Short mmCIF file of C-alpha atoms and ligand atoms in Angstrom, two decimals:
data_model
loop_
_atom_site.label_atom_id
_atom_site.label_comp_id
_atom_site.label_asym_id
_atom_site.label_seq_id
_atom_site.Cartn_x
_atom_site.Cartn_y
_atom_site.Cartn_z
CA UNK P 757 244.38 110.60 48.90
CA UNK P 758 245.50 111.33 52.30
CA UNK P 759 249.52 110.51 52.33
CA UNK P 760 251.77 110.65 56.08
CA UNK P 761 255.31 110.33 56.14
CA UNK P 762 257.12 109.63 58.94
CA UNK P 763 260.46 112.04 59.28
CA UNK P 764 261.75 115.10 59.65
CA UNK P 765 265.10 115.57 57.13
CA UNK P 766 265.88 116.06 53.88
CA UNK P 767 265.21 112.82 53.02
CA UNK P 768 261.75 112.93 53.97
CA UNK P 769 261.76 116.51 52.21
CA UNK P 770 263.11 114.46 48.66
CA UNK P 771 260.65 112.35 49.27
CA UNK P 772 257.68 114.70 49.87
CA UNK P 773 258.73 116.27 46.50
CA UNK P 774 257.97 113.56 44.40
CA UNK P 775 255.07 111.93 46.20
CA UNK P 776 253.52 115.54 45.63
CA UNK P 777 253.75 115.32 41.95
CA UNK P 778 251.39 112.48 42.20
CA UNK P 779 247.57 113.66 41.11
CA UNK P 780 245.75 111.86 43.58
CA UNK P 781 247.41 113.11 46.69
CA UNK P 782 245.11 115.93 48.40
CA UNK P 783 246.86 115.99 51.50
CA UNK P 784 250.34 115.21 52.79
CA UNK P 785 251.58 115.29 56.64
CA UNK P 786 255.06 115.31 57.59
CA UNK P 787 255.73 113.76 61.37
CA UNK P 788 257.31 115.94 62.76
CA UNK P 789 258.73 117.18 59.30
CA UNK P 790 260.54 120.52 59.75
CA UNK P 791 259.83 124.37 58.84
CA UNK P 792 261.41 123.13 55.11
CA UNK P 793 259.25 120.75 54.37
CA UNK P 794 256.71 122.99 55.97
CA UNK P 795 256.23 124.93 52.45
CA UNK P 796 254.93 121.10 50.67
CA UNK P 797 253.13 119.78 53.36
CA UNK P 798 251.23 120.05 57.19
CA UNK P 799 253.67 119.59 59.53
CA UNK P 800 252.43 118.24 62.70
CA UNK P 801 254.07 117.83 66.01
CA UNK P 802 254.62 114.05 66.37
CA UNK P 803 258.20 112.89 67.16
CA UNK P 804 259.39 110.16 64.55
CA UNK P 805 259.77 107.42 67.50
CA UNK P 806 256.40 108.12 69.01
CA UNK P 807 254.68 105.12 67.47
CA UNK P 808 251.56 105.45 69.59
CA UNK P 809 251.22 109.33 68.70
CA UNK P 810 252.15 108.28 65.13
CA UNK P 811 248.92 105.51 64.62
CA UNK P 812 246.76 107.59 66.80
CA UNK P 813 247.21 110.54 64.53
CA UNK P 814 246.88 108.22 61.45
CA UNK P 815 243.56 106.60 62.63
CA UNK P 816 242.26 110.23 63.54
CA UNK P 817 242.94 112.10 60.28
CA UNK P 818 241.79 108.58 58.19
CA UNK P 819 245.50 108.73 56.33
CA UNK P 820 245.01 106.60 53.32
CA UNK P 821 249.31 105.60 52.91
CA UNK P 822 252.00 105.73 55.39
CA UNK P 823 255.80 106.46 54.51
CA UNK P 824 257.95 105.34 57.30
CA UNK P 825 261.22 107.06 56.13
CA UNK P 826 263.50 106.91 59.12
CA UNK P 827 265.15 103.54 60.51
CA UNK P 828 264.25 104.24 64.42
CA UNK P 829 260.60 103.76 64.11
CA UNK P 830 260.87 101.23 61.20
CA UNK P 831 262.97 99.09 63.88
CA UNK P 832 260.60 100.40 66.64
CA UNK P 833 257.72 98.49 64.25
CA UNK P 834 255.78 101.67 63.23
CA UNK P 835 254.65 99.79 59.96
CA UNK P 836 253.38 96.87 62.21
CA UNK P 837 251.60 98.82 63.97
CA UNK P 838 250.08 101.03 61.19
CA UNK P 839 248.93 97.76 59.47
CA UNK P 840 247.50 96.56 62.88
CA UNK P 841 245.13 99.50 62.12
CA UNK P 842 244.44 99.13 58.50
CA UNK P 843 246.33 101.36 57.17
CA UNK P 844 249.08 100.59 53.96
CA UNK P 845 252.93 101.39 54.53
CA UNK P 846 255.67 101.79 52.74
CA UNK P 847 258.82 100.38 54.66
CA UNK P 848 259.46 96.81 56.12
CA UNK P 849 257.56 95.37 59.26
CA UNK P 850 260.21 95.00 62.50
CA UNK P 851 261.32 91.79 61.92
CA UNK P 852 262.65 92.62 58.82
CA UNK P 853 263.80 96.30 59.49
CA UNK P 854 266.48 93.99 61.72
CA UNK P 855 268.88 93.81 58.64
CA UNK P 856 269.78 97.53 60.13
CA UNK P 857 269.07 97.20 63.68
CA UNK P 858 271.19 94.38 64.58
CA UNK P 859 274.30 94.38 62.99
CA UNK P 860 275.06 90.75 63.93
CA UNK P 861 271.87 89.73 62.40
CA UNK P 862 273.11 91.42 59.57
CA UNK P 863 276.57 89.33 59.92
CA UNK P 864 274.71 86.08 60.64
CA UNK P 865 272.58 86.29 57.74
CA UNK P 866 275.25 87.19 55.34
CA UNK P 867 277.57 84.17 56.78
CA UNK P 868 274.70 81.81 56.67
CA UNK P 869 273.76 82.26 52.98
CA UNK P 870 277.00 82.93 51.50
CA UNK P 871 276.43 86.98 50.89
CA UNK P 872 279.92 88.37 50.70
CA UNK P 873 281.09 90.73 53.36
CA UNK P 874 283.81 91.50 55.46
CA UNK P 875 284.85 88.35 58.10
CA UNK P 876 284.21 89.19 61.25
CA UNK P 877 283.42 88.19 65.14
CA UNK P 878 280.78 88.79 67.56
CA UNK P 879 281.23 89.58 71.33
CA UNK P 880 279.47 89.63 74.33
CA UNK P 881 282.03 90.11 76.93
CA UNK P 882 284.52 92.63 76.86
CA UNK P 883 287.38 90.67 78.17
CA UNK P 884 286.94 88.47 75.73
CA UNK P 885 287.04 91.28 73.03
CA UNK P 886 290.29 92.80 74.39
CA UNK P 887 291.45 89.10 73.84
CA UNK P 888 290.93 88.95 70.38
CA UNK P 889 292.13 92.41 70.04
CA UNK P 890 295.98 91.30 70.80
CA UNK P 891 296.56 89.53 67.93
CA UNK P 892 293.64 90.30 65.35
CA UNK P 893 294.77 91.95 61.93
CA UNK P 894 295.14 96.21 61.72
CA UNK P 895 293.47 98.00 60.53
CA UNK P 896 290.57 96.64 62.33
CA UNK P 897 286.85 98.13 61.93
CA UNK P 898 284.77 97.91 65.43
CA UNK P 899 280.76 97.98 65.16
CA UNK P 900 278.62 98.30 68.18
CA UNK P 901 275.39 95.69 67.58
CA UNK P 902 272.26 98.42 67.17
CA UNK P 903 271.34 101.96 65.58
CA UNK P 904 273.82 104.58 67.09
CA UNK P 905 272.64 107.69 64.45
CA UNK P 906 275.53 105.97 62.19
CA UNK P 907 278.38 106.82 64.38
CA UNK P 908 279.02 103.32 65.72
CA UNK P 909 281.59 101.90 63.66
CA UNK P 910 284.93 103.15 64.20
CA UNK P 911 287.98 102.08 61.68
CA UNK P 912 290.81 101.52 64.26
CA UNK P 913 294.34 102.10 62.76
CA UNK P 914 295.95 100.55 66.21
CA UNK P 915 296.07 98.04 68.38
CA UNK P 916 295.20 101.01 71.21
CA UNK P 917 292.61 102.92 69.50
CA UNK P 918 290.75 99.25 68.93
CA UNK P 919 290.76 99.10 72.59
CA UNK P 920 289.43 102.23 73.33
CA UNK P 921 286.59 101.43 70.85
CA UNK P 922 285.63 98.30 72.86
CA UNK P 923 285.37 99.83 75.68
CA UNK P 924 283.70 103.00 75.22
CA UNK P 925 281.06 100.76 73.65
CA UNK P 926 280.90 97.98 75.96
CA UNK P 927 282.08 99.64 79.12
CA UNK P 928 281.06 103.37 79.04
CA UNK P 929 278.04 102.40 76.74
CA UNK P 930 278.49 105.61 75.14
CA UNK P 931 275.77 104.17 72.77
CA UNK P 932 273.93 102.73 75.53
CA UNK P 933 272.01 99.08 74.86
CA UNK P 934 273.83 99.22 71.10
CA UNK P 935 276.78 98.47 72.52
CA UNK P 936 275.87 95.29 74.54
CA UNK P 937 276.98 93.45 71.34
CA UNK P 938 279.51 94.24 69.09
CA UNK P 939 281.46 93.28 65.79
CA UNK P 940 284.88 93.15 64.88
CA UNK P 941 285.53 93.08 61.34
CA UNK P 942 288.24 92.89 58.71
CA UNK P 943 288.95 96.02 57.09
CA UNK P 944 287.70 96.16 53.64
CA UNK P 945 289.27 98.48 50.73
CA UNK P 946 287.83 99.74 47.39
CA UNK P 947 285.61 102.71 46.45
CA UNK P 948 281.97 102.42 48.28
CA UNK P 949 278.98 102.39 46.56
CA UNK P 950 275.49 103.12 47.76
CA UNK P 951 272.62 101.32 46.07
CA UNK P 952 268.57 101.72 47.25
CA UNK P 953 266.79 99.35 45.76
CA UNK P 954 262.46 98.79 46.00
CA UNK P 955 261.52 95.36 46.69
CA UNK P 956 258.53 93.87 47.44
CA UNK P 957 259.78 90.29 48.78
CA UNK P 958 259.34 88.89 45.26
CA UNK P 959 261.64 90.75 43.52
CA UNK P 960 264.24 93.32 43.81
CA UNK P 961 264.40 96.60 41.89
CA UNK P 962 268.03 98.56 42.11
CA UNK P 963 267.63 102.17 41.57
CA UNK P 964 270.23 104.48 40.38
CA UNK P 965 273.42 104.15 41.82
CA UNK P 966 275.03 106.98 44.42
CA UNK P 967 278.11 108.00 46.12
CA UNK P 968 278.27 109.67 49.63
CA UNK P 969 280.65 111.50 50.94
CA UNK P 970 280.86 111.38 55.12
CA UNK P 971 283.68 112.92 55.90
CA UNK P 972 283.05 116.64 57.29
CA UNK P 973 286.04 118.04 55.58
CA UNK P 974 287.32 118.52 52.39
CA UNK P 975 289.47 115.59 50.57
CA UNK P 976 287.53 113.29 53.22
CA UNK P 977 289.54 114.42 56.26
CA UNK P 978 287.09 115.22 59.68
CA UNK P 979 284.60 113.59 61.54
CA UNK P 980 282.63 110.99 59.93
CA UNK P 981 279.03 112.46 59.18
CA UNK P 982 275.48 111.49 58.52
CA UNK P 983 276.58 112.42 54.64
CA UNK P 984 277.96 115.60 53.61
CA UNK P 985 276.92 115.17 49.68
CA UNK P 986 276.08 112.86 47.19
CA UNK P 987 276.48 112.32 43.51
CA UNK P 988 274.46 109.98 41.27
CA UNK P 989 275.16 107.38 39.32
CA UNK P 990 278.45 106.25 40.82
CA UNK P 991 281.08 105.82 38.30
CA UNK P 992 282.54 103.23 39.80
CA UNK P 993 278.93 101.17 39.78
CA UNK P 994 279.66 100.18 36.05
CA UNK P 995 276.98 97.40 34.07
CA UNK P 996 279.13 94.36 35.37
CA UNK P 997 279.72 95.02 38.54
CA UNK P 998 275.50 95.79 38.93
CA UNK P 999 275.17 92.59 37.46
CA UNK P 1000 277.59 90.81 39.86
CA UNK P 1001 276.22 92.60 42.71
CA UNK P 1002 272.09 91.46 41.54
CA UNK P 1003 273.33 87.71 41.45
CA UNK P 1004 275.90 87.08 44.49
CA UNK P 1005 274.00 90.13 46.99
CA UNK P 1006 270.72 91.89 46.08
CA UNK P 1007 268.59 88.62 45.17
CA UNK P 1008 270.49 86.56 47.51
CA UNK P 1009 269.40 89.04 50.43
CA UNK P 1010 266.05 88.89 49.47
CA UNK P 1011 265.76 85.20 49.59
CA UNK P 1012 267.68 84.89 52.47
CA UNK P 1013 264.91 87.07 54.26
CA UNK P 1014 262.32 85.14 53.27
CA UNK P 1015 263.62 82.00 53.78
CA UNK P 1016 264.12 83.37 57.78
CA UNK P 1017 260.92 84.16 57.51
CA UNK P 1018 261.73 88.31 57.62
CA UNK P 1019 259.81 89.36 54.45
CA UNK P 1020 261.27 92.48 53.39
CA UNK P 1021 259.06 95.30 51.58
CA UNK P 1022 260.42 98.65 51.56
CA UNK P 1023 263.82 100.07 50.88
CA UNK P 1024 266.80 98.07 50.99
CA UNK P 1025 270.12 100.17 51.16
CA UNK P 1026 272.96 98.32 49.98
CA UNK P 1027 276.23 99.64 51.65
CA UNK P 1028 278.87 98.18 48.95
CA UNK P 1029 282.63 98.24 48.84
CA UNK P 1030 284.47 97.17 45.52
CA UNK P 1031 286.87 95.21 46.72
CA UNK P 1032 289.63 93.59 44.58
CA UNK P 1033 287.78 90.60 45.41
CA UNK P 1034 284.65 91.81 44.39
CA UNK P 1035 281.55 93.95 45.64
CA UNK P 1036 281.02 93.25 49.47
CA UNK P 1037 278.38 94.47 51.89
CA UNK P 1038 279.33 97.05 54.34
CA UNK P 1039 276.21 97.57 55.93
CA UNK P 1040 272.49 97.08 54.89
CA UNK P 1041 269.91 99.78 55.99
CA UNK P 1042 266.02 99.37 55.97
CA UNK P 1043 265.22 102.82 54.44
CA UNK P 1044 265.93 105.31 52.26
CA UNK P 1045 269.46 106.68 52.45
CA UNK P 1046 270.18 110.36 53.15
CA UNK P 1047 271.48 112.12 51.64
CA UNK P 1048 271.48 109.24 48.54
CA UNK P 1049 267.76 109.86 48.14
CA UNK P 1050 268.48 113.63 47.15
CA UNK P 1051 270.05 112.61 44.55
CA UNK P 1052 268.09 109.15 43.52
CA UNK P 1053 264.90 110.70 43.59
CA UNK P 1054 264.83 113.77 41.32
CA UNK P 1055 266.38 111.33 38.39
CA UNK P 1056 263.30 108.95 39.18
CA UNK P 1057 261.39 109.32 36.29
CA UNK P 1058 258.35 106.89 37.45
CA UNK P 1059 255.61 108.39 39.61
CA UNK P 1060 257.13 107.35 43.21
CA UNK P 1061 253.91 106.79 44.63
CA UNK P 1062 252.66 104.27 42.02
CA UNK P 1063 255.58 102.67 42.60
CA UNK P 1064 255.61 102.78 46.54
CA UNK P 1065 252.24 100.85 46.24
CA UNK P 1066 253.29 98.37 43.99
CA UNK P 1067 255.82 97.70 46.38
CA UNK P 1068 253.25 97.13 49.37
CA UNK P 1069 250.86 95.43 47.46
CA UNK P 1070 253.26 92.94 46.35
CA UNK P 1071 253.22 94.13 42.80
CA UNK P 1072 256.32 95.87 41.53
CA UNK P 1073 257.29 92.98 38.75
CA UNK P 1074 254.35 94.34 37.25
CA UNK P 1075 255.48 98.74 37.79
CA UNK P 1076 257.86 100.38 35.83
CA UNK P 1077 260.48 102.18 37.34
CA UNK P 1078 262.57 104.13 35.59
CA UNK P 1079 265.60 106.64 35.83
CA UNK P 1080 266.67 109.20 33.74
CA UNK P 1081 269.76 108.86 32.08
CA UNK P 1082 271.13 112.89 33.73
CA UNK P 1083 273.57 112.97 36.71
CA UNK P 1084 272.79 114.44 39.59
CA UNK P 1085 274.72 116.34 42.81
CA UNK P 1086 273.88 116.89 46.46
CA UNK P 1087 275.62 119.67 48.62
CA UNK P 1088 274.53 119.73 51.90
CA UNK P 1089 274.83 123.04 54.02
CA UNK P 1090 275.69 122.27 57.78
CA UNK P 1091 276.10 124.90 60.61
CA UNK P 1092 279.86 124.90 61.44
CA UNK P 1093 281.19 122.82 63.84
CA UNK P 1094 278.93 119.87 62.89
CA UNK P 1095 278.98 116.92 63.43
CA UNK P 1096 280.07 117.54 67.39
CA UNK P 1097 279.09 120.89 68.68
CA UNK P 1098 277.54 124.11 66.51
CA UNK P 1099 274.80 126.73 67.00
CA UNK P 1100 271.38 127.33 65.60
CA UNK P 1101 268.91 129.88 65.30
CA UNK P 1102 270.39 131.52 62.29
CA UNK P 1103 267.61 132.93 59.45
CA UNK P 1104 268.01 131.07 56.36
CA UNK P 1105 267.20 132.78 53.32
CA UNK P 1106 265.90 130.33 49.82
CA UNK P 1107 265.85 131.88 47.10
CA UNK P 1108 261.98 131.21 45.57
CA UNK P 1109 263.36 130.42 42.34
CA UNK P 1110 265.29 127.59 43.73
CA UNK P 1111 263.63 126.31 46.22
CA UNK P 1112 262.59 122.85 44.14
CA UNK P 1113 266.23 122.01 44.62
CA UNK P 1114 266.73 122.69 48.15
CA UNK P 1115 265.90 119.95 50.65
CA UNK P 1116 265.58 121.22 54.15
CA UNK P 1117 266.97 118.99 56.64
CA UNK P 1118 266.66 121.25 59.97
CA UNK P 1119 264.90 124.50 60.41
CA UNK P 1120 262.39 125.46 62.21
CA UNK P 1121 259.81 128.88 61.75
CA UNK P 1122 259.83 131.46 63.93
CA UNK P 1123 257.97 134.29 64.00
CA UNK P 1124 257.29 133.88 60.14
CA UNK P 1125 261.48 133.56 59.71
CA UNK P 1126 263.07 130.15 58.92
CA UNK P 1127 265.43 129.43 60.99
CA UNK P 1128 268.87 127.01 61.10
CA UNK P 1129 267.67 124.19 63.57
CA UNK P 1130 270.28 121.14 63.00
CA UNK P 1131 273.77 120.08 62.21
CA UNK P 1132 272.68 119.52 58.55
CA UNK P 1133 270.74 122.61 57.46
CA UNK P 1134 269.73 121.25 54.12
CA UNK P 1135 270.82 119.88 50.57
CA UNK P 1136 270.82 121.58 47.09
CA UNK P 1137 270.74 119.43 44.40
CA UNK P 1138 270.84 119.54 40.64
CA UNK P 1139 270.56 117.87 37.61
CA UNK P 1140 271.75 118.03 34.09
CA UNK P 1141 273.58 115.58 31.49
CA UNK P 1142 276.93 115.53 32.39
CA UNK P 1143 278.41 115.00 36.29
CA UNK P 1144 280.65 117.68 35.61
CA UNK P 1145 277.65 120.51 34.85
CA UNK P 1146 276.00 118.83 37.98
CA UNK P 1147 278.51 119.53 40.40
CA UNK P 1148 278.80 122.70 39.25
CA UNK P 1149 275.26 123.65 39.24
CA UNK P 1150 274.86 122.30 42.77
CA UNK P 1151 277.58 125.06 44.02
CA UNK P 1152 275.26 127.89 42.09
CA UNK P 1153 272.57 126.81 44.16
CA UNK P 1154 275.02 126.67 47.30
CA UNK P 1155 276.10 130.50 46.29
CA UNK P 1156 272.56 131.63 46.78
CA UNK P 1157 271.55 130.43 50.08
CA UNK P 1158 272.82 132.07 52.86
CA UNK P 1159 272.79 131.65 56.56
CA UNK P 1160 275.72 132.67 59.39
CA UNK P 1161 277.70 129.98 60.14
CA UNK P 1162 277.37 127.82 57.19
CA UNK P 1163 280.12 125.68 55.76
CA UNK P 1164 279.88 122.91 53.28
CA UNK P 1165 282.62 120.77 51.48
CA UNK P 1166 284.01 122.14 48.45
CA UNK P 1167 284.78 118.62 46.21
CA UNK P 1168 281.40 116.77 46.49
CA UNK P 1169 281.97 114.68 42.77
CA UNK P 1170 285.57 115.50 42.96
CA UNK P 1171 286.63 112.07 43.40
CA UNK P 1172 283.65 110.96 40.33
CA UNK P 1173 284.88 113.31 38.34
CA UNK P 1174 288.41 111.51 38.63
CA UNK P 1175 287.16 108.24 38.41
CA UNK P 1176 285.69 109.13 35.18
CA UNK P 1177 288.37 110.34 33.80
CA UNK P 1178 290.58 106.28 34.13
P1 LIG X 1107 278.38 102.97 58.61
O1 LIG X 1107 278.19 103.87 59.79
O2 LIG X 1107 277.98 101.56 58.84
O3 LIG X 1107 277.81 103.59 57.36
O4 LIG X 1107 279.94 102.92 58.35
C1 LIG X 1107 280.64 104.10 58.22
C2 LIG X 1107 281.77 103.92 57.26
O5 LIG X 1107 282.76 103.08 57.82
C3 LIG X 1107 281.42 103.24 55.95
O6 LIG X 1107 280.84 104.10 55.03
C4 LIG X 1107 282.77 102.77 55.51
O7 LIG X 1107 283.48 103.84 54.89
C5 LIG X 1107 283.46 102.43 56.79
N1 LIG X 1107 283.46 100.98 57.02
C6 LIG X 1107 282.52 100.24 57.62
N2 LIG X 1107 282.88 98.95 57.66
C7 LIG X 1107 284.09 98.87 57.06
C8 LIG X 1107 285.00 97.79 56.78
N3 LIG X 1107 284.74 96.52 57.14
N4 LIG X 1107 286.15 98.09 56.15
C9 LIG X 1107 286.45 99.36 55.81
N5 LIG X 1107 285.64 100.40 56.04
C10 LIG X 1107 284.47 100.17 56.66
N1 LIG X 1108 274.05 108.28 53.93
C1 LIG X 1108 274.13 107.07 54.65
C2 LIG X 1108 272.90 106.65 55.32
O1 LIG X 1108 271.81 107.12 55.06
O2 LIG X 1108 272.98 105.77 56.18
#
């Protein structure tokens, strides 16, 4: 069986992992994947939002299963347009991958079926925002309307710094068309909780539970990130509140898709704060979260595949799917100065004996060398029974990888490890 999988991080690398422990897969192709993912599968040079390149090389090669991983081409309708051809995805078609793209879908949806989440308003017109802005509450959390690489939503302490926000979104358009729309939003306070879950329209099956930590620096001060490291489960995602969050958010989304007609197969990310009035959505994605899924996958005991395909052929009340009981930590590597400005081109040495816990999220080969090629350089994971042994197994790994310029924070789990200890 001929598997593709659209993506180039470590996400797609987790991913790769485990669909290669499936039997039946001869062949896998990473689009573009990177010169990580290079060593578990044919890398080929087809940008992740090139749809046309994407089913062109997909038709050619007679791929047998397409994984879209990454949320531009799953909004772009990559999986439409694969299953125009023939060919069987995982990931949701474009009208459903909406739940991420538009964030006041998103709002709308959750307003019109009762899913909680944090109040909020929509604006077209700037004026009209600034408005608003004089006497709405502060803290006050400002989200432009589409995908801006998950750095547009900014948490505005002032009355000032709200401005700003409006109008580097909807006047600058530092995130171009995204910002033509945008949310305003109560602040929301609790500890987050990220939960991926595989549904196949009929029903919806939570995997393990994660925490991410986006901050850049240590004790979560810096620049917000695309995820820094990740621990799974989350402490904090205890029986009752997995049960509350199944009944009041994960099957009412579901429905609520398919009763607007938006028939979502794939992975749904549930962004979740635990608020003192219970678990609220943050944000839903269409995908696979990184770097969640380097810690989700490797405690997926279930073949992924099998599962994957239960999910597109409308099967998975039928699959099993089931986690190990271990704990498991993510430390990414960046290059310093991430996420604004850094350099690349540094060789990155991987230990062999390690390198099924290393997830490569940019490098590139040169000359036979890897090479640093990205803001987040890659993720080393580990597992064992306790969180504690986790974390600290996930800094061994950390010890023996080297590249210049490498920095990484020094308390992913710290704040798991406390909340273990109430
Ligand atoms: P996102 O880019 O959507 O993942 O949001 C980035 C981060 O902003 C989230 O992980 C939260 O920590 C924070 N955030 C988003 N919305 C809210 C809210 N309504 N209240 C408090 N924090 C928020
Ligand atoms: N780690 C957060 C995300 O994938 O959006």
């Amino acid at each position: 069986m001929k598997v593709l999988v659209v993506g180039g991080g470590g996400r797609e690398h987790a991913i790769i992992k485990k669909i290669k422990e499936n039997k039946e897969v001869s062949e896998i192709y990473a689009l573009p994947g990177n010169g990580g993912i290079a060593a578990d599968a044919t890398c080929v040079d087809v940008g992740a939002k090139d749809i046309d390149g994407i089913v062109k090389f997909a038709v050619e090669n007679k791929i047998d299963y397409a994984i879209v991983a990454p949320d531009d081409p799953l909004v772009l309708g990559a999986v439409d347009a694969l299953e125009e051809k023939g060919i069987p995805c995982f990931g949701p078609r474009a009208n459903a991958a909406i739940i991420e793209g538009s964030k006041v879908f998103s709002k709308d949806l959750m307003k019109k079926y009762g899913i909680p989440t944090a109040t909020y308003e929509v604006f077209t017109d700037m004026e009209a925002a600034l408005k608003y802005l004089d006497t709405a509450p502060i803290p006050t959390v400002i989200k432009a309307d589409g995908l801006a690489l998950g750095k547009g939503v900014v948490i505005a302490e002032t009355r000032e710094a709200a401005k700003d926000a409006v109008k580097s979104m909807m006047q600058d358009k530092v995130f171009g068309k995204s910002g033509d729309q945008i949310v305003i939003e109560e602040f929301l306070t609790g500890p987050e909780v990220s939960v991926l879950s595989f549904t196949d329209g009929k029903v919806v099956v939570p995997m393990i539970s994660s925490m991410d930590h986006k901050r850049a620096g240590d004790n979560d001060t810096g620049l917000n990130t695309g995820g820094m490291g990740t621990v799974a489960p989350n402490p904090y995602y205890t029986d009752d509140v997995a049960e509350v969050c199944m009944n009041t958010i994960f099957k009412p989304t579901i429905d609520a898709m398919n009763a607007e007609g938006r028939t979502f197969k794939g992975c749904l990310y549930f962004g979740l704060m635990l608020t003192p009035n219970g678990p609220k959505v943050i944000e839903y994605n269409c995908r696979f979260g990184d770097p969640e899924t380097q810690v989700v996958l490797p405690l997926l005991e279930s073949d992924l595949l099998t599962v994957m395909r239960a999910v597109t052929d409308g099967k998975l009340a039928e699959t099993e799917v089931k986690f190990s009981d271990k704990n498991a930590c993510c430390v990414v590597m960046a290059s310093k100065g991430y996420p604004t400005s850094y350099e690349k081109g540094f060789e990155l040495a991987i230990p062999a004996e390690i390198s099924n816990n290393v997830y490569v999220a940019g490098a590139l080969v040169k000359d036979g060398n890897l090479l640093t090629n990205g803001g987040r350089v890659l993720g080393a994971t580990a597992v064992e029974d306790t969180l504690e042994n986790a974390v600290k197994s996930a800094y061994r790994l950390v010890e023996k990888i080297h590249f210049d310029n490498a920095f990484y924070r020094h308390d992913i789990g710290a704040r798991a490890l406390k909340a273990k200890e109430r």
